[in-house]
Each structure stands twice: as C-alpha cells, then as structure tokens.
Coordinates of N, CA, C and O in Angstrom, one line a residue:
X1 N -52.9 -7.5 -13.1 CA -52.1 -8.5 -13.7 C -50.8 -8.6 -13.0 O -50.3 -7.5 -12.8
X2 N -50.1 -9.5 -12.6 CA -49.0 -10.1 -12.2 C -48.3 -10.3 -13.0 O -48.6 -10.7 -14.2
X3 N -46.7 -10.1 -12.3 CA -45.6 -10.4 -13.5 C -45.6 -12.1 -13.9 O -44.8 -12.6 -14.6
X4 N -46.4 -12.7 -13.5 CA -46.2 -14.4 -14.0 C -47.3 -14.3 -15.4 O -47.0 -14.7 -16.5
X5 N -48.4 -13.7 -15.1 CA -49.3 -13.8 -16.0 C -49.0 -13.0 -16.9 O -49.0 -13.6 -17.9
X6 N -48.7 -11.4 -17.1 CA -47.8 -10.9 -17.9 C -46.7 -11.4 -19.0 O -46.7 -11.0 -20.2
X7 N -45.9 -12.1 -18.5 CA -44.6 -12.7 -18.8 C -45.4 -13.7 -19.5 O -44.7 -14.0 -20.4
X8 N -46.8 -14.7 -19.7 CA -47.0 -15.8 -20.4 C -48.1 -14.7 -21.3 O -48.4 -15.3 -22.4
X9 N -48.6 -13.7 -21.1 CA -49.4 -13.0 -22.4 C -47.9 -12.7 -23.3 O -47.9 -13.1 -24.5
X10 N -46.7 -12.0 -22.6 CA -45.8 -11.9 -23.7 C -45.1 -13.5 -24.6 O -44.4 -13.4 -25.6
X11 N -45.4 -14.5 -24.3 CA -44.6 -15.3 -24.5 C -45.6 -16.0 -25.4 O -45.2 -16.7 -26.3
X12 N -46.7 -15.9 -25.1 CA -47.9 -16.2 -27.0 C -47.7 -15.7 -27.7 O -48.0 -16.2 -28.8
X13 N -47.1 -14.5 -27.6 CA -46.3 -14.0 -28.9 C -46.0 -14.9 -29.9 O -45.3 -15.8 -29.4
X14 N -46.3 -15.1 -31.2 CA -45.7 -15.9 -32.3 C -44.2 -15.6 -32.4 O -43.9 -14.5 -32.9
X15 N -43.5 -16.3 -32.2 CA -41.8 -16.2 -32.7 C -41.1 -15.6 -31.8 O -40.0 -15.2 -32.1
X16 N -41.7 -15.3 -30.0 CA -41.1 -15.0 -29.3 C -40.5 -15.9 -28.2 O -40.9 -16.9 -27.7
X17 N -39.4 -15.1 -27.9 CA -38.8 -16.3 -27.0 C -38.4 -15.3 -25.7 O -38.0 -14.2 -25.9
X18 N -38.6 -15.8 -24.3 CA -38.6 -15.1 -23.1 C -37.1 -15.5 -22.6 O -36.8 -16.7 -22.6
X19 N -36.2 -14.5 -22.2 CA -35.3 -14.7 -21.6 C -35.6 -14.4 -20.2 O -36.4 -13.5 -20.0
X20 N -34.9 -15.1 -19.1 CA -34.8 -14.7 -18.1 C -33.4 -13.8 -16.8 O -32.5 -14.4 -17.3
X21 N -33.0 -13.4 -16.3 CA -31.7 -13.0 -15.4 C -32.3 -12.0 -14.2 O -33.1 -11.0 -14.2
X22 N -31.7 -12.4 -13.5 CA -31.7 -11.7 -12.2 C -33.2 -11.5 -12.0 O -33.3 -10.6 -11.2
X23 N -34.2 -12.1 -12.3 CA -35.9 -12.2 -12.1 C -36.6 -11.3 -13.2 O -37.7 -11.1 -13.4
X24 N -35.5 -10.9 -13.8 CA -36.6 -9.7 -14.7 C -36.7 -10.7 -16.4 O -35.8 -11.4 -16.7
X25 N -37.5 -10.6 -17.0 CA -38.3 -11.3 -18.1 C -38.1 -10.4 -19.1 O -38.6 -9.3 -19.0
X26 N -37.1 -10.9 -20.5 CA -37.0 -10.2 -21.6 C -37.5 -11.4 -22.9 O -37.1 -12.5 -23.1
X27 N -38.7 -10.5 -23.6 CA -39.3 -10.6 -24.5 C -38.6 -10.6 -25.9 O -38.3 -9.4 -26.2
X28 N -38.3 -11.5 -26.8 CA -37.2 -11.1 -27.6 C -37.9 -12.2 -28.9 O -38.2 -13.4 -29.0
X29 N -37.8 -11.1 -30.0 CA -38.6 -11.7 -31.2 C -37.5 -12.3 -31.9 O -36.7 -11.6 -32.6
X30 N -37.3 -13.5 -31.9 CA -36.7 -14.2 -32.7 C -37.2 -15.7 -32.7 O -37.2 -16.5 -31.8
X31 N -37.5 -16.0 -34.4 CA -38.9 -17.0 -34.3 C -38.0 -18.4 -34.9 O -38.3 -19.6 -34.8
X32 N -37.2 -18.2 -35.2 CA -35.7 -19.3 -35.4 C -34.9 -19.6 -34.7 O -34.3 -20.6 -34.9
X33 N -34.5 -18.8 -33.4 CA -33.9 -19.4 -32.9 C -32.6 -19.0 -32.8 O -31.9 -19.4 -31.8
X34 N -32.2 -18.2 -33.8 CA -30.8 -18.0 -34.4 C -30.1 -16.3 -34.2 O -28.9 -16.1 -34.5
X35 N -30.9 -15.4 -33.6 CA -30.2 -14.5 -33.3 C -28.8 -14.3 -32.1 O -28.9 -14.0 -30.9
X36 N -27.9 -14.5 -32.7 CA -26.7 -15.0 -31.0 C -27.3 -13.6 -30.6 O -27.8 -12.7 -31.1
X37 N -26.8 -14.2 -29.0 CA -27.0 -13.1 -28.3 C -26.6 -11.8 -27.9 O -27.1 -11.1 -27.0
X38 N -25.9 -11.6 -28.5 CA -25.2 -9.9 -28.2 C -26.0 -9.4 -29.7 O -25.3 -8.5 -30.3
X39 N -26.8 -9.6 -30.2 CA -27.6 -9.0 -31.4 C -29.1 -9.2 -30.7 O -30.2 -8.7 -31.1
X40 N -29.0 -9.8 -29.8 CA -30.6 -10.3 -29.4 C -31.1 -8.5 -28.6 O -30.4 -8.0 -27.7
X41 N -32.4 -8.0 -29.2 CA -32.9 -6.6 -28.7 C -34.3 -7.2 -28.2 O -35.1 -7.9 -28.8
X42 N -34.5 -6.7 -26.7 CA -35.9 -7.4 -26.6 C -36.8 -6.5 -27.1 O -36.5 -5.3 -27.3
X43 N -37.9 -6.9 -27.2 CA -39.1 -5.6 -27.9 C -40.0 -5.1 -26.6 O -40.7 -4.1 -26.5
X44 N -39.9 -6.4 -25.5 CA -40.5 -6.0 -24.3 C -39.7 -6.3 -23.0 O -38.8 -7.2 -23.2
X45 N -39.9 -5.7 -21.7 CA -39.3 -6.4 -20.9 C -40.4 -6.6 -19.5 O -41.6 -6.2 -19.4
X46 N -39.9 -7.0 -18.7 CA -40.6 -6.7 -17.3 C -39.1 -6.9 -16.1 O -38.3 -7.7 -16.0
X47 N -39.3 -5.9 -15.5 CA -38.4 -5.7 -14.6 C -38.6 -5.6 -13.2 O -39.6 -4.9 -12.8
X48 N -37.6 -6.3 -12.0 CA -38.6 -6.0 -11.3 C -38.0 -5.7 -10.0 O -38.4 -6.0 -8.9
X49 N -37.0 -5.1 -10.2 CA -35.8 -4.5 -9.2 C -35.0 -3.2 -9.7 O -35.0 -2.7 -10.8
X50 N -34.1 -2.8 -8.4 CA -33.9 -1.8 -9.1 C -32.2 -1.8 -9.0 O -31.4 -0.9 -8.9
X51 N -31.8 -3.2 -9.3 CA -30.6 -3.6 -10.1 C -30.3 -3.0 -11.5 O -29.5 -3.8 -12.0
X52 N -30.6 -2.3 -12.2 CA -29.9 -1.4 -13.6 C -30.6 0.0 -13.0 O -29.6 0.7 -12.7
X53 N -31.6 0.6 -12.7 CA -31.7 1.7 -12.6 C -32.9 1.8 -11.2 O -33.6 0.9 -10.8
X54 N -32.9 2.9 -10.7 CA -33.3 3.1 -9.5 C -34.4 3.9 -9.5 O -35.1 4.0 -8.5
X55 N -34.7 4.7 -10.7 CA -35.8 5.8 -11.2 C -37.2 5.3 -11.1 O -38.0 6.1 -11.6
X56 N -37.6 4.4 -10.7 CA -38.8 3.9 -10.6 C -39.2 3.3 -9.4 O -40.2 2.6 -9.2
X57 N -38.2 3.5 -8.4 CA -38.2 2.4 -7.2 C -39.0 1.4 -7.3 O -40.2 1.2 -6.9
X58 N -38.0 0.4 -7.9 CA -38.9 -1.0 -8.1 C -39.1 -1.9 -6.6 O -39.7 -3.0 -6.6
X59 N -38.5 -1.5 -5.6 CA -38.0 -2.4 -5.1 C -39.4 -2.2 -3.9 O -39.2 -2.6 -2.8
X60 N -40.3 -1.7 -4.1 CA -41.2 -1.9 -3.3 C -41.9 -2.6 -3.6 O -42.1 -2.8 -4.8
X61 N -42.8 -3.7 -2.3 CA -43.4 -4.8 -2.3 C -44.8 -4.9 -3.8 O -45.8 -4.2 -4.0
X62 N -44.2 -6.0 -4.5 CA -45.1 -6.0 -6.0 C -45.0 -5.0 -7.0 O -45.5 -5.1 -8.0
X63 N -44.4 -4.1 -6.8 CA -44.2 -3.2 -8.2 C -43.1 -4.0 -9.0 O -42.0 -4.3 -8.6
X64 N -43.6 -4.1 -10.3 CA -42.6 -4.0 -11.1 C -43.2 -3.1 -12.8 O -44.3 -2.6 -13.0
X65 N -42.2 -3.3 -13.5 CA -41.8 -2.3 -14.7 C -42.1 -2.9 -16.1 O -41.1 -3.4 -16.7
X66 N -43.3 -2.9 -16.6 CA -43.6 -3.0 -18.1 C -42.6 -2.1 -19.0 O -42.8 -0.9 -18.9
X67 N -41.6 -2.6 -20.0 CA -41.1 -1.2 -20.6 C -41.0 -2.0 -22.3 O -40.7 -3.2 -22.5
X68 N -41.4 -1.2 -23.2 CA -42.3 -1.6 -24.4 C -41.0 -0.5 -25.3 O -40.5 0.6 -25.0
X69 N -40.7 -1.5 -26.9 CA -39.7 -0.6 -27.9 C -40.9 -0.2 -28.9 O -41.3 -1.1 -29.6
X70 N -41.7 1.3 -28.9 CA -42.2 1.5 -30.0 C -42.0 2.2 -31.0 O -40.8 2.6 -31.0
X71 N -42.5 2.5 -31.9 CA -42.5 3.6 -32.8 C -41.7 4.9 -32.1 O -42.2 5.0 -30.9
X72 N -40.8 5.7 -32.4 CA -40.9 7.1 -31.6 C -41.7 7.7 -31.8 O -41.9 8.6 -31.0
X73 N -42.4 7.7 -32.6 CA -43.6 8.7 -32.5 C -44.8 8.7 -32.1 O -45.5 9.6 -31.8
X74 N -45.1 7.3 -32.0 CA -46.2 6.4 -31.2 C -45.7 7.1 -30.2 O -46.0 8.2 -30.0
X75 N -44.6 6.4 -29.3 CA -44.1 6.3 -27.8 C -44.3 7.9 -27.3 O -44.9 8.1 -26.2
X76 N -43.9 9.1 -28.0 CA -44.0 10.3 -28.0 C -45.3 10.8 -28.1 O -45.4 11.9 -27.6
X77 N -46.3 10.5 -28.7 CA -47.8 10.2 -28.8 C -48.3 9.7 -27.1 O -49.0 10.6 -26.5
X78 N -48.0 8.5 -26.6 CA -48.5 8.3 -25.2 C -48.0 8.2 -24.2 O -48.4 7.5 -23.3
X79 N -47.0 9.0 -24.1 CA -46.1 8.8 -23.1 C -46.5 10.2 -22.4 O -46.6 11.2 -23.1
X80 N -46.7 10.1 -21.0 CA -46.6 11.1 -20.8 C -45.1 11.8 -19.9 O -44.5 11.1 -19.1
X81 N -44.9 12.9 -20.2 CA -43.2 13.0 -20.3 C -43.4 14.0 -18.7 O -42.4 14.3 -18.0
X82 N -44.5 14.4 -18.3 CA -44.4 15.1 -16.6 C -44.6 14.1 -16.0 O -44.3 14.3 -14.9
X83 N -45.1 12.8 -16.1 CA -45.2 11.7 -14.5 C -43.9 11.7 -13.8 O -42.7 11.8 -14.1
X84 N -44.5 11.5 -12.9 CA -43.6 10.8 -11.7 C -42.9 9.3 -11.9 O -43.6 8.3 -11.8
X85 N -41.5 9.1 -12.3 CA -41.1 7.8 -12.5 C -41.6 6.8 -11.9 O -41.8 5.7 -12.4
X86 N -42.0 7.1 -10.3 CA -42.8 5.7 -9.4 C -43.9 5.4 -9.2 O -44.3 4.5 -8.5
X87 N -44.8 6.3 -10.3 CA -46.2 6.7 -10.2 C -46.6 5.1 -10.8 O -45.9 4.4 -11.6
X88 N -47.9 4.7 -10.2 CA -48.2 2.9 -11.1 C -49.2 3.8 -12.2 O -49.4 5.0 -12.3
X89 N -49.8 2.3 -13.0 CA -50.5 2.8 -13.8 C -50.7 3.8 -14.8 O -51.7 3.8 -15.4
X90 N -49.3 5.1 -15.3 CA -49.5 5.6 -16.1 C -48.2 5.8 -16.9 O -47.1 6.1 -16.5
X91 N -48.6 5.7 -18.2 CA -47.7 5.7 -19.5 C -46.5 6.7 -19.2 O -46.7 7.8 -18.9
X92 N -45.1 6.1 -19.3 CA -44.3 7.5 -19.1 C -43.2 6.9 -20.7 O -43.3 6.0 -21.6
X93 N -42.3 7.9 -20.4 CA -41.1 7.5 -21.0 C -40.4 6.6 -20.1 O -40.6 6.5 -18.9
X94 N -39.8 5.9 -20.6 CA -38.3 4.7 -20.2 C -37.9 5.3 -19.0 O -39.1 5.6 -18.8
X95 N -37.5 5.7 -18.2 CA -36.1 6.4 -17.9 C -34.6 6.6 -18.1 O -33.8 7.4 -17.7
X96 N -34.5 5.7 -18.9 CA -33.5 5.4 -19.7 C -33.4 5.5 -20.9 O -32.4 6.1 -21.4
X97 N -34.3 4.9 -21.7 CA -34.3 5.0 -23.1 C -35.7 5.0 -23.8 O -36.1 4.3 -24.7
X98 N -36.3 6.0 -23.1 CA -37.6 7.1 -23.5 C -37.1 7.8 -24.7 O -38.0 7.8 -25.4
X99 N -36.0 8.4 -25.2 CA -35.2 9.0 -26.5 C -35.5 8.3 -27.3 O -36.1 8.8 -28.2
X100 N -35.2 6.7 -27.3 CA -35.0 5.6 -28.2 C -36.4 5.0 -28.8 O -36.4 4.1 -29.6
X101 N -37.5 5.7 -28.3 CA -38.6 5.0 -28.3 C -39.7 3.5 -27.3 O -40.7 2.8 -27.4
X102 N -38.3 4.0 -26.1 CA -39.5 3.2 -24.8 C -40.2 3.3 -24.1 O -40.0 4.4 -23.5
X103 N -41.2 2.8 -23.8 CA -42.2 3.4 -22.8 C -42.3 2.6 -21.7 O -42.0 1.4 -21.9
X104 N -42.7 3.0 -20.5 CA -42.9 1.7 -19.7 C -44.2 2.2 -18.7 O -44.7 3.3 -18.8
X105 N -44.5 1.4 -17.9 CA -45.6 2.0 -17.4 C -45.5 0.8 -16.1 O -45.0 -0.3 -16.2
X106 N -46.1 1.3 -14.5 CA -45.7 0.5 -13.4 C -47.0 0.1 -13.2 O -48.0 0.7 -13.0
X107 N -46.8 -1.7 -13.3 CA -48.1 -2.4 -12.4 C -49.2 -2.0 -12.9 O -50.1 -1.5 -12.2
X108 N -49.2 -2.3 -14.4 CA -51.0 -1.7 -14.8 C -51.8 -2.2 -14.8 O -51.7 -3.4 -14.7
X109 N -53.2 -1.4 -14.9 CA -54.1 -1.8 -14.4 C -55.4 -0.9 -14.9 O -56.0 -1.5 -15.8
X110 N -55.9 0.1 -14.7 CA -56.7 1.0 -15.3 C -56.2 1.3 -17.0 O -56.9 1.7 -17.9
X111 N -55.2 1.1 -16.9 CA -54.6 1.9 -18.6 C -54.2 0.3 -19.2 O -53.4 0.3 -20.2
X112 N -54.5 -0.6 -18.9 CA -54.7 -2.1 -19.4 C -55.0 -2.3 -20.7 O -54.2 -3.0 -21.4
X113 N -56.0 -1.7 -21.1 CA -56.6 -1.7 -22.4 C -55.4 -0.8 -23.7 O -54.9 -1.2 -24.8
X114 N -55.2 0.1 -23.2 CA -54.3 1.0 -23.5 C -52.9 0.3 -23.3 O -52.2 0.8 -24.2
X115 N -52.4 -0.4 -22.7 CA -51.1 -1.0 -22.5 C -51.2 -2.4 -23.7 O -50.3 -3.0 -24.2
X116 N -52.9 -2.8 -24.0 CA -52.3 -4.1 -24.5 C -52.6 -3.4 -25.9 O -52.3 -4.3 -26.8
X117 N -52.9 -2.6 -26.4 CA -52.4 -2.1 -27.7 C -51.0 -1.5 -28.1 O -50.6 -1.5 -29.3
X118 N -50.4 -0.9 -27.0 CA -49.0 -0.8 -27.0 C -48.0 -2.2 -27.3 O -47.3 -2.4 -28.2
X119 N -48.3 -2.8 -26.4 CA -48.0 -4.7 -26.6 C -48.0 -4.7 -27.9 O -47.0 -4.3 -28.3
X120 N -49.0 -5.0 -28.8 CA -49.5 -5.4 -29.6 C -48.4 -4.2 -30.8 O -47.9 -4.7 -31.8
X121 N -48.3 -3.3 -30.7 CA -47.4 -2.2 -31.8 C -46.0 -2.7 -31.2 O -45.3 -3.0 -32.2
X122 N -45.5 -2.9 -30.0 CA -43.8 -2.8 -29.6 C -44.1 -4.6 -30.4 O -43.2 -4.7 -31.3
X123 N -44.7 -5.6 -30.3 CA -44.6 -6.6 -30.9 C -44.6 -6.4 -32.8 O -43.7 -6.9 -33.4
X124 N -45.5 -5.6 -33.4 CA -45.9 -5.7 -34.8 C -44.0 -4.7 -35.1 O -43.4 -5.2 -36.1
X125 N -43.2 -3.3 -34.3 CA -42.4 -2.9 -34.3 C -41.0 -4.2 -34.8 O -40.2 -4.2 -35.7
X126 N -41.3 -5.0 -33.8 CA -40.3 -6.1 -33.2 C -40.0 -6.8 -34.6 O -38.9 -7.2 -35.0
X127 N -41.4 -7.0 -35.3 CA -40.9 -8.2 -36.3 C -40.8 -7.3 -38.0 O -40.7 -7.9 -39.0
X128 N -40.8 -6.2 -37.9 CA -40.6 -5.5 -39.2 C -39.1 -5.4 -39.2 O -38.4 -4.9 -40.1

C-alpha cells in the first residue's frame, strides 16, 4: 500500500477529516467541523520525512511512517519495544510518543491485516 492509497482508506473514516503540511497526512476525528485547531489530536498520521524526528530514517526512497493513538495497553500489547526504528513492516513503539500510546509501523505490508485492526481501534479510540 502507498501513502496515496493509505491516506484515502484513512479518510473513509466516518467524521474524519485529513489534514495536510509539509507532505505528511494527519487523520483527525472531528465529524463537525468544529474542533479549532490547537485542540485538533490526530488519531492517525502518515509521515513521510524526517523533518520532526530522524529515528526512523524516513528519508529513504518510498518509506514512510504509519503512527496510530491506541489504547496503552493495546499499543503495549503489539508493539514490539526491541525493533529496530528503520526496520519496515513491524509494529514498534512511536519513537516519540510510544509512552502515550503510539504505535507506528514502516511501509506495511505482511503485518497488513494486523495494521488494519489497529486502524480500526486508534479510529473506535479517536471517537470515545
């Protein structure tokens, strides 16, 4: 999956609205319209540079960064906390805000199935 086709599975989302800046795609549940923006939390993002953080080296040709707000206990459940931050395809913590309950995972693909039930919890997360 590609970040164009990614970015339009998040954006069927019921009540979501996709922000864009600097190329990366934030996923943000608000079904009114009405969250100003310095309140606005996305529930998903896709990132695809390594303009905020460098822990994943995004900046190689086609990688970019699924990073999902779940449950902490879920996220602490599938995350695995020894990967390698540049590793593709498997579940880690955020590098950033893995504490908080993020997970992110590079360019998936094998763990697909597994990523769109995460989708599906950081989205059911988003709207409680």
């Amino acid at each position: 999956m590609d970040v164009d086709e990614l970015r339009s599975l998040l954006a069927a989302y019921p009540g979501t609205r996709m922000l864009e800046a600097n190329g990366d795609h934030f996923a943000v549940y608000d079904p009114d319209g009405t969250i100003p923006p310095e309140k606005q939390r996305p529930w998903a993002t896709i990132v695809t540079s390594n303009a905020y953080d460098d822990g994943s080296d995004l900046d190689r040709p086609g990688v970019y960064r699924l990073n999902l707000g779940l449950p902490r206990d879920l996220a602490a459940e599938v995350a695995d906390p020894d990967a390698d931050l540049t590793t593709l395809d498997v579940v880690m913590p955020h590098p950033d805000y893995g504490r908080l309950g993020f997970v992110c995972v590079l360019n998936p693909s094998s763990s697909w199935l597994r990523v769109q039930e995460l989708i599906d919890a950081a989205y059911a997360k988003a709207r409680s």
